[in-house]
Tab-separated table of C-alpha atoms and ligand atoms in Angstrom:
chain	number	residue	atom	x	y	z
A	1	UNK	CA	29.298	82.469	89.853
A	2	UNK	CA	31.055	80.589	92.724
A	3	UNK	CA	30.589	82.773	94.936
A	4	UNK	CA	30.061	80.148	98.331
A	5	UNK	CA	29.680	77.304	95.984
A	6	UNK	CA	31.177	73.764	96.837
A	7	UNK	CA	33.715	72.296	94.100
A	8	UNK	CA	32.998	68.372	94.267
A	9	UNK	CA	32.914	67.969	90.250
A	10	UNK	CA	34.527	69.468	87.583
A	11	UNK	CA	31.121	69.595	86.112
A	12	UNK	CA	30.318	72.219	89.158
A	13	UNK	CA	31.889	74.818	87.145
A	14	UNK	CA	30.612	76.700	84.232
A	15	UNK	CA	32.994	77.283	81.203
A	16	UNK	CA	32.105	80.747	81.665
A	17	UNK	CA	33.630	80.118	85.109
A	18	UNK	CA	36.559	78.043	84.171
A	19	UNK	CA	37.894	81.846	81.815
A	20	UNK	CA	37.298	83.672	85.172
A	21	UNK	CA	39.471	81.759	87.224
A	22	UNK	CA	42.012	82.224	84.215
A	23	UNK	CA	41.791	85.403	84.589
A	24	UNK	CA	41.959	85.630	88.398
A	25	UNK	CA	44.753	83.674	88.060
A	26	UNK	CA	46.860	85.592	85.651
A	27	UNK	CA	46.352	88.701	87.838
A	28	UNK	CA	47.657	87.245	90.783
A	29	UNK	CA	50.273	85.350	89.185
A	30	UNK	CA	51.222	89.073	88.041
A	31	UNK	CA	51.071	90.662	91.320
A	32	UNK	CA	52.888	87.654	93.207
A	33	UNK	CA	55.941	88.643	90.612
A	34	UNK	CA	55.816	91.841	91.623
A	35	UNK	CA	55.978	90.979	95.119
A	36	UNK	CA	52.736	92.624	95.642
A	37	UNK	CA	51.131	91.633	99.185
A	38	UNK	CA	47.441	90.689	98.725
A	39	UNK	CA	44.925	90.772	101.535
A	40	UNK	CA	41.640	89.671	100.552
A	41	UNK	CA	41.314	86.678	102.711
A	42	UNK	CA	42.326	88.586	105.826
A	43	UNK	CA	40.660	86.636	108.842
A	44	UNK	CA	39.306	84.371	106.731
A	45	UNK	CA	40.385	80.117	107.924
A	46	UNK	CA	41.062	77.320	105.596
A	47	UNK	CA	40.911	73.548	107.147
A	48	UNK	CA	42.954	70.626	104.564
A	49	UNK	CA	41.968	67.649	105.452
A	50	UNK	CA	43.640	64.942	103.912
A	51	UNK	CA	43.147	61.320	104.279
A	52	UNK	CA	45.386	60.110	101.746
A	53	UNK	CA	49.303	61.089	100.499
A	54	UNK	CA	49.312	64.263	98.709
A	55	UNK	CA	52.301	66.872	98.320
A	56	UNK	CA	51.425	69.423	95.728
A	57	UNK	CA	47.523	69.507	96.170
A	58	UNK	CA	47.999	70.404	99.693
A	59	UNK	CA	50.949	72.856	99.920
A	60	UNK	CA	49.411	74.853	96.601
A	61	UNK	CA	46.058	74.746	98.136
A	62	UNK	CA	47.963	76.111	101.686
A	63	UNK	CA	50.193	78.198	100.025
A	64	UNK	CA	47.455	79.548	98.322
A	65	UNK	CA	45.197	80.359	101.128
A	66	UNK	CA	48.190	81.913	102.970
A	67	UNK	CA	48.943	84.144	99.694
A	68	UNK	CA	46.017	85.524	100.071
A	69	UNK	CA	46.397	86.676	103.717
A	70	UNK	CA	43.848	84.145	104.818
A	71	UNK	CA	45.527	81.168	107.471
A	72	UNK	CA	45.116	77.357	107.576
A	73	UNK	CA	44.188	74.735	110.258
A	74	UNK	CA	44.687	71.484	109.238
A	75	UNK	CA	45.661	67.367	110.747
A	76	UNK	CA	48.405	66.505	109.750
A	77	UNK	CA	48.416	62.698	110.031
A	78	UNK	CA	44.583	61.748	109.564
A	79	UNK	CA	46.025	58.780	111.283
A	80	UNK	CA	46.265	61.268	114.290
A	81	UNK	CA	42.729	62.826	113.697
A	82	UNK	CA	39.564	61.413	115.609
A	83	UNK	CA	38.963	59.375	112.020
A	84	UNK	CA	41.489	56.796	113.691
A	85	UNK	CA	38.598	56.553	116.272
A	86	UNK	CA	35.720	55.786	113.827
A	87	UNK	CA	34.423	59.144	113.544
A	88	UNK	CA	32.284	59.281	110.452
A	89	UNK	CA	33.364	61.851	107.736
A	90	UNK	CA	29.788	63.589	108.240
A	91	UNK	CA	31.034	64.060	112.084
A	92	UNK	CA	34.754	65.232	111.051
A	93	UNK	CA	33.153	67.930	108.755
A	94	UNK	CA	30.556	69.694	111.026
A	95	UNK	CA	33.282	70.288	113.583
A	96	UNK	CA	35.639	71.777	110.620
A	97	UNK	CA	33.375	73.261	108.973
A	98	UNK	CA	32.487	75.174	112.406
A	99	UNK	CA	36.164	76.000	112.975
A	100	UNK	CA	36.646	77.875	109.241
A	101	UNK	CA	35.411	79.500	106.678
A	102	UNK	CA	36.507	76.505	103.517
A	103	UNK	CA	37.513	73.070	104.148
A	104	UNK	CA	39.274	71.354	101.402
A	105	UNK	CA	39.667	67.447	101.376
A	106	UNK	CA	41.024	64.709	99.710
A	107	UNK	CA	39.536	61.311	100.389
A	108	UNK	CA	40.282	57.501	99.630
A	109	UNK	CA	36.252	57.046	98.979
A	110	UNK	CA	34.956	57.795	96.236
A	111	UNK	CA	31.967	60.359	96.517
A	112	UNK	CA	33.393	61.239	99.896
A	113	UNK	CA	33.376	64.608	99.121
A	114	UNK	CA	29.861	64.747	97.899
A	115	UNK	CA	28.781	63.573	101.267
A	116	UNK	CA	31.048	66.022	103.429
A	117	UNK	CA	29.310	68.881	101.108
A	118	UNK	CA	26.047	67.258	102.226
A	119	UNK	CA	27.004	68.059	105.948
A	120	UNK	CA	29.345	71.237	105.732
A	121	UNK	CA	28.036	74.760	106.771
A	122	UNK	CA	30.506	75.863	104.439
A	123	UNK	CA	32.045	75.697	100.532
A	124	UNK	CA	34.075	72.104	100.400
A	125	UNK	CA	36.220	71.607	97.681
A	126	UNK	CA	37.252	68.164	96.566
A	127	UNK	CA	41.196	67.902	96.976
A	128	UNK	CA	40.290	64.125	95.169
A	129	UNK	CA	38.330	61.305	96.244
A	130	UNK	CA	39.255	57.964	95.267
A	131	UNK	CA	39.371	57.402	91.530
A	132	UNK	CA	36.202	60.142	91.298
A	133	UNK	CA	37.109	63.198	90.371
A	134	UNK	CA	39.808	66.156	91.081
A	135	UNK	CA	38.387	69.320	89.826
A	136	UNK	CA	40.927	71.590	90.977
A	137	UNK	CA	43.701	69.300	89.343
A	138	UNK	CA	41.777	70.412	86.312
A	139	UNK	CA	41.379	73.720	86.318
A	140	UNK	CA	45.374	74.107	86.366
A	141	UNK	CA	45.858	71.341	83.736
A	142	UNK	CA	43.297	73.497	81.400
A	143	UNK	CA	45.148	76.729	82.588
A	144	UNK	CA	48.501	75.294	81.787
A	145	UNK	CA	47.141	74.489	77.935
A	146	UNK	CA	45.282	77.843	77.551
A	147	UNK	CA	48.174	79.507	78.910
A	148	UNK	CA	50.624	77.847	76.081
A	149	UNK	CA	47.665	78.055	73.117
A	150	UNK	CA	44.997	80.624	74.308
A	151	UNK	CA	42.580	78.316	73.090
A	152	UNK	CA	40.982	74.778	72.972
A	153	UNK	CA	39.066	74.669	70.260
A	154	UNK	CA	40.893	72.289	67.665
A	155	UNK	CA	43.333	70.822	70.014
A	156	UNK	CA	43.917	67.049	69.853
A	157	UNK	CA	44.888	65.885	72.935
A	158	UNK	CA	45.698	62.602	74.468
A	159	UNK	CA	46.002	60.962	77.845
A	160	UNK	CA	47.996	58.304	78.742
A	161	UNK	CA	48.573	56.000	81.225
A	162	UNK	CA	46.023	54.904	84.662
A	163	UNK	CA	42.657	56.170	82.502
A	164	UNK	CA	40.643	53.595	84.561
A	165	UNK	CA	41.838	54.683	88.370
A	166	UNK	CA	43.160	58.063	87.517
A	167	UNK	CA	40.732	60.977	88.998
A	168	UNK	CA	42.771	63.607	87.603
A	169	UNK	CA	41.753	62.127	83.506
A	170	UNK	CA	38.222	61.485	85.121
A	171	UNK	CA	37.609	65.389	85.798
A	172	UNK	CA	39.600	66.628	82.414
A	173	UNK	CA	37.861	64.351	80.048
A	174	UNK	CA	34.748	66.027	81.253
A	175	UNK	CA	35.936	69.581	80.588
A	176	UNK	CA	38.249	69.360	77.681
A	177	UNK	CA	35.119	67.392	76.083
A	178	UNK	CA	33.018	70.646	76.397
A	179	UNK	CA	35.840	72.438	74.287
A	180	UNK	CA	36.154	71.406	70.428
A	181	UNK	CA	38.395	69.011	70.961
A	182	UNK	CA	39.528	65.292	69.683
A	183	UNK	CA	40.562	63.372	72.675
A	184	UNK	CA	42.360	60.498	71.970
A	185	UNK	CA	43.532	57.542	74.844
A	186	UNK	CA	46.158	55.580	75.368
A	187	UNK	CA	46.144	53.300	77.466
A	188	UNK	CA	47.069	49.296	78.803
A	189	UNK	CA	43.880	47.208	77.734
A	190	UNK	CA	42.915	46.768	81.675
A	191	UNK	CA	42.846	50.550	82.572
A	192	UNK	CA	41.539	51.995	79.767
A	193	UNK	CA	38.830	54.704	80.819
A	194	UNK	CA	35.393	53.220	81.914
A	195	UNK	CA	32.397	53.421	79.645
A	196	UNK	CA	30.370	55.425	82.023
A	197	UNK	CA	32.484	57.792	81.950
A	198	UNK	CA	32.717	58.354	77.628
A	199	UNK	CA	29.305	58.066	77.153
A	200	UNK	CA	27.885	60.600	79.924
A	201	UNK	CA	30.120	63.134	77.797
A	202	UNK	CA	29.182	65.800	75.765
A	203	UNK	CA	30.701	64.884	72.526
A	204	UNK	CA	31.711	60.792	72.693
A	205	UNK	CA	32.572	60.880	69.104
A	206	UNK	CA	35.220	62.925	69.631
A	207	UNK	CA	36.882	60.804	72.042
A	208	UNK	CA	39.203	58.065	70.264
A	209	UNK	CA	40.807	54.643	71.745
A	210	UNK	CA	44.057	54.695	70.591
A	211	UNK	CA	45.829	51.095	69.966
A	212	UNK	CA	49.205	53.042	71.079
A	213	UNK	CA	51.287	56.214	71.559
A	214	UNK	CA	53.021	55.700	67.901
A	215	UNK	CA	49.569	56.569	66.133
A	216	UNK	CA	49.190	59.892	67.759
A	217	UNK	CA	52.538	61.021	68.491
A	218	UNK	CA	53.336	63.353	65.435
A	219	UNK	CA	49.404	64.578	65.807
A	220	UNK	CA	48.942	65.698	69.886
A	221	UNK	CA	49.546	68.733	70.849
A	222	UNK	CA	49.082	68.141	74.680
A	223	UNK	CA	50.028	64.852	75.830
A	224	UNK	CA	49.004	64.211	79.372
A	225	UNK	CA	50.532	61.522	81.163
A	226	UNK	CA	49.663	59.804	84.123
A	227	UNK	CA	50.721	57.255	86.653
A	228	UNK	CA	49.821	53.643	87.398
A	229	UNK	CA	47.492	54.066	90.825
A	230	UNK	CA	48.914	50.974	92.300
A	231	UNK	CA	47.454	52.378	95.342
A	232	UNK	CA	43.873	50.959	93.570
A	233	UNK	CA	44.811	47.843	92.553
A	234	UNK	CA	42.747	45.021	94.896
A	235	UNK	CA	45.598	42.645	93.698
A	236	UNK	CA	49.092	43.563	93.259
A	237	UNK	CA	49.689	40.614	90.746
A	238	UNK	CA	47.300	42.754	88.007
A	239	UNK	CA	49.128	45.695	88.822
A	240	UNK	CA	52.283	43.652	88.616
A	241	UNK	CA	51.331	42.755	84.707
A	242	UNK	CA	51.407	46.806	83.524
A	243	UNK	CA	54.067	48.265	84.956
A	244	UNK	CA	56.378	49.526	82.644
A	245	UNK	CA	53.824	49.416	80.086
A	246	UNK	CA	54.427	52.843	78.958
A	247	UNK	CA	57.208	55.012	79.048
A	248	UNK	CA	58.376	58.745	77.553
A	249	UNK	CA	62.240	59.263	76.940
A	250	UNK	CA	63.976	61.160	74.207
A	251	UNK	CA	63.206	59.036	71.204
A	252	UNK	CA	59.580	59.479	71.820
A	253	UNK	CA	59.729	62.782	72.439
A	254	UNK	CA	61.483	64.020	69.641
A	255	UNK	CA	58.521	62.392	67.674
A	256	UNK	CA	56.548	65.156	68.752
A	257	UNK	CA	55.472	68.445	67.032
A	258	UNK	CA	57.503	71.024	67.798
A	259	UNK	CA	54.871	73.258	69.638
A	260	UNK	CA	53.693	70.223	71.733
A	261	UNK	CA	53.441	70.282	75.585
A	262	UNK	CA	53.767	67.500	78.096
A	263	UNK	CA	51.903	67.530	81.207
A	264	UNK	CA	51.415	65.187	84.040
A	265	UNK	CA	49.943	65.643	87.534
A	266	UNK	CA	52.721	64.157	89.228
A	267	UNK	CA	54.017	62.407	91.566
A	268	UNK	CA	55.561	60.450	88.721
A	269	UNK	CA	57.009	57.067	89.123
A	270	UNK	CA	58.447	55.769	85.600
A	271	UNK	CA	56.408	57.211	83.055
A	272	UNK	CA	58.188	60.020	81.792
A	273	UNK	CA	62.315	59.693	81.455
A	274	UNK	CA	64.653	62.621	83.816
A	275	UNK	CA	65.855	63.271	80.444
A	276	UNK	CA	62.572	64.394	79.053
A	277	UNK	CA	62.831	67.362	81.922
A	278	UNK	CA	65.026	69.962	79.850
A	279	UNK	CA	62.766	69.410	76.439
A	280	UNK	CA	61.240	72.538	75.817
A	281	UNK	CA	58.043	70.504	75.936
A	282	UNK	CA	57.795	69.043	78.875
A	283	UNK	CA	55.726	71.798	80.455
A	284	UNK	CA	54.970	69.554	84.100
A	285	UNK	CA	56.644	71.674	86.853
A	286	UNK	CA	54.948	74.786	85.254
A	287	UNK	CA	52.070	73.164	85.778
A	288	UNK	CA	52.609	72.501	89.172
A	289	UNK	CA	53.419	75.687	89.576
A	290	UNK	CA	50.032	76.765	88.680
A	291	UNK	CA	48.672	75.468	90.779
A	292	UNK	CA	49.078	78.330	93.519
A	293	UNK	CA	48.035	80.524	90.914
A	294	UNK	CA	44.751	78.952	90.052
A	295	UNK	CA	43.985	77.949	93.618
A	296	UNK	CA	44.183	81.390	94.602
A	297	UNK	CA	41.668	82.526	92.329
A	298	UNK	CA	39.270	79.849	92.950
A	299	UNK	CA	39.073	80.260	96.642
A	300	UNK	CA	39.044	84.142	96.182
A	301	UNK	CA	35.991	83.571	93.989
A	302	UNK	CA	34.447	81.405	96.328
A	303	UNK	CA	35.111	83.322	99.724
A	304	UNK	CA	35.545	87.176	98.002
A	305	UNK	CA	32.735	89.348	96.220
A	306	UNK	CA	32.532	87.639	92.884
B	1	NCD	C1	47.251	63.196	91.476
B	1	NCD	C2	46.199	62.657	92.414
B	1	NCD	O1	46.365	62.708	93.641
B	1	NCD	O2	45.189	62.233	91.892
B	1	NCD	N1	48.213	63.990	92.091
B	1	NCD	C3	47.962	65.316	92.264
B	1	NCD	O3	47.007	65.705	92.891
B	1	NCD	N2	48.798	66.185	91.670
B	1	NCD	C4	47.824	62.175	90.582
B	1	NCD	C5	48.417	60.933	91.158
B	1	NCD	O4	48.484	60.728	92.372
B	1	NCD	O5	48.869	60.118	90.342
């Protein structure tokens, strides 16, 4: 049930929960192809707020809202906003959350959402705060690989890239760990994923430290990539030392099986080749492209009757 609830963790949804919004989002997927005009968040007032860059969390979260008939207020240079000012987040959010109905936000502080739940009259979702979490980034990475294999349960699937900085690996460690899966990560020594994070899982022991791609290559079926978050670096000479470290092109592609998919979040910088982008594999745009889909259903379960 998320019927009013806030979305701040990934862990804030049920897995009983995650198959509904699947199936929420399949049915508007299939009524959006149809051209089919859907109402159910007539009146209803969505506030973004967004204190760091974002392109596709925003417009699929807006796009989203106005798919579903509702409207959205938002700033659209924090920089603008009273923030600039000093305004506290806890300030920022009771006026929002007294202009609409759902505020969504992205923040550069970690547990910043947590806090503007704390203060909001009404459901906040976390658009990503700081390396924390990005729960919603989740749900469409999971629909993306259900949609392709219907299933978790015996996938091996491994992440690559920022594991230490990267929210969106911090929220779908946690669910893909609740699946039966083998999670293996790859990773430059100084960003592999922190301890805290593996051993508050479910199932650790299926989570493996890979020493590099080569081992798991012919053995993934989801590979999910992920950028360097130079943006988190405190000095640009460590960030400096792993660029590059890691990159997906042809060769390593066509090491792959057959039914593999690759996904990343995006905005990608160099980690996955032009080239790679007419492989039947690389799955990424769909994915971004899901994102409308999935969005729709979540805030129709959390604003509609379910
Ligand atoms: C990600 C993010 O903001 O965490 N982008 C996104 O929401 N699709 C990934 C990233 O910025 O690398």
């Amino acid at each position: 049930m998320l019927k009013k609830k806030d979305i701040v963790n990934i862990g804030d949804i049920s897995n009983e929960d995650i198959f509904k919004v699947f199936e929420n989002a399949s049915k508007f997927k299939k009524k959006l192809s149809k051209e089919e005009k859907i109402k159910t968040m007539d009146g209803k007032i969505m506030t973004t707020l967004f204190f760091e860059p974002s392109t596709r969390t925003r417009l699929s979260f807006e796009s989203a809202m106005h798919r579903l008939g509702g409207s959205v207020i938002t700033v659209s240079e924090p920089k603008s906003s009273s923030a600039s000012k000093g305004e506290t987040v806890a300030d920022t959010i009771r006026m929002a959350s007294s202009y609409s109905d759902i505020i969504v936000m992205r923040h550069p502080m970690e547990g910043a959402a947590r806090l503007a739940s704390e203060f909001s009259s009404v459901p906040v979702i976390n658009g990503g705060d700081g390396s924390g979490q990005h729960p919603t980034q989740t749900l469409l990475d999971l629909f993306t690989i259900w949609e392709k294999f219907g299933t978790f349960n015996g996938l091996h699937i491994t992440m690559a890239g920022d594991l230490k900085y990267g929210r969106t690996v911090h929220s779908l460690i946690r669910a893909l760990n609740r699946f039966d899966t083998t999670i293996s990560l790859v990773s430059p020594e100084s960003l592999e994923m922190p301890d805290h994070i593996i051993s508050t899982l479910k199932n650790p022991e299926k989570v493996i430290k890979s020493k590099s791609l080569d081992e798991v290559l012919n053995s993934s079926d989801v590979f999910y990539v992920t950028r360097i978050q130079k943006e988190r670096f405190v000095d640009l000479n460590d960030y400096a030392k792993v660029i590059g470290s890691y990159s997906f092109d042809i060769d390593t592609v066509s090491a792959m099986k057959e039914t593999a998919i690759i996904l990343h979040p995006l905005p990608r910088v160099d980690e996955i080749s032009p080239e790679v982008d007419n492989d039947p594999r690389a799955t990424y745009f769909k994915q971004a492209e899901n994102g409308v889909f999935v969005r729709m259903a979540l805030i129709d379960m959390i604003l509609g009757g379910e």
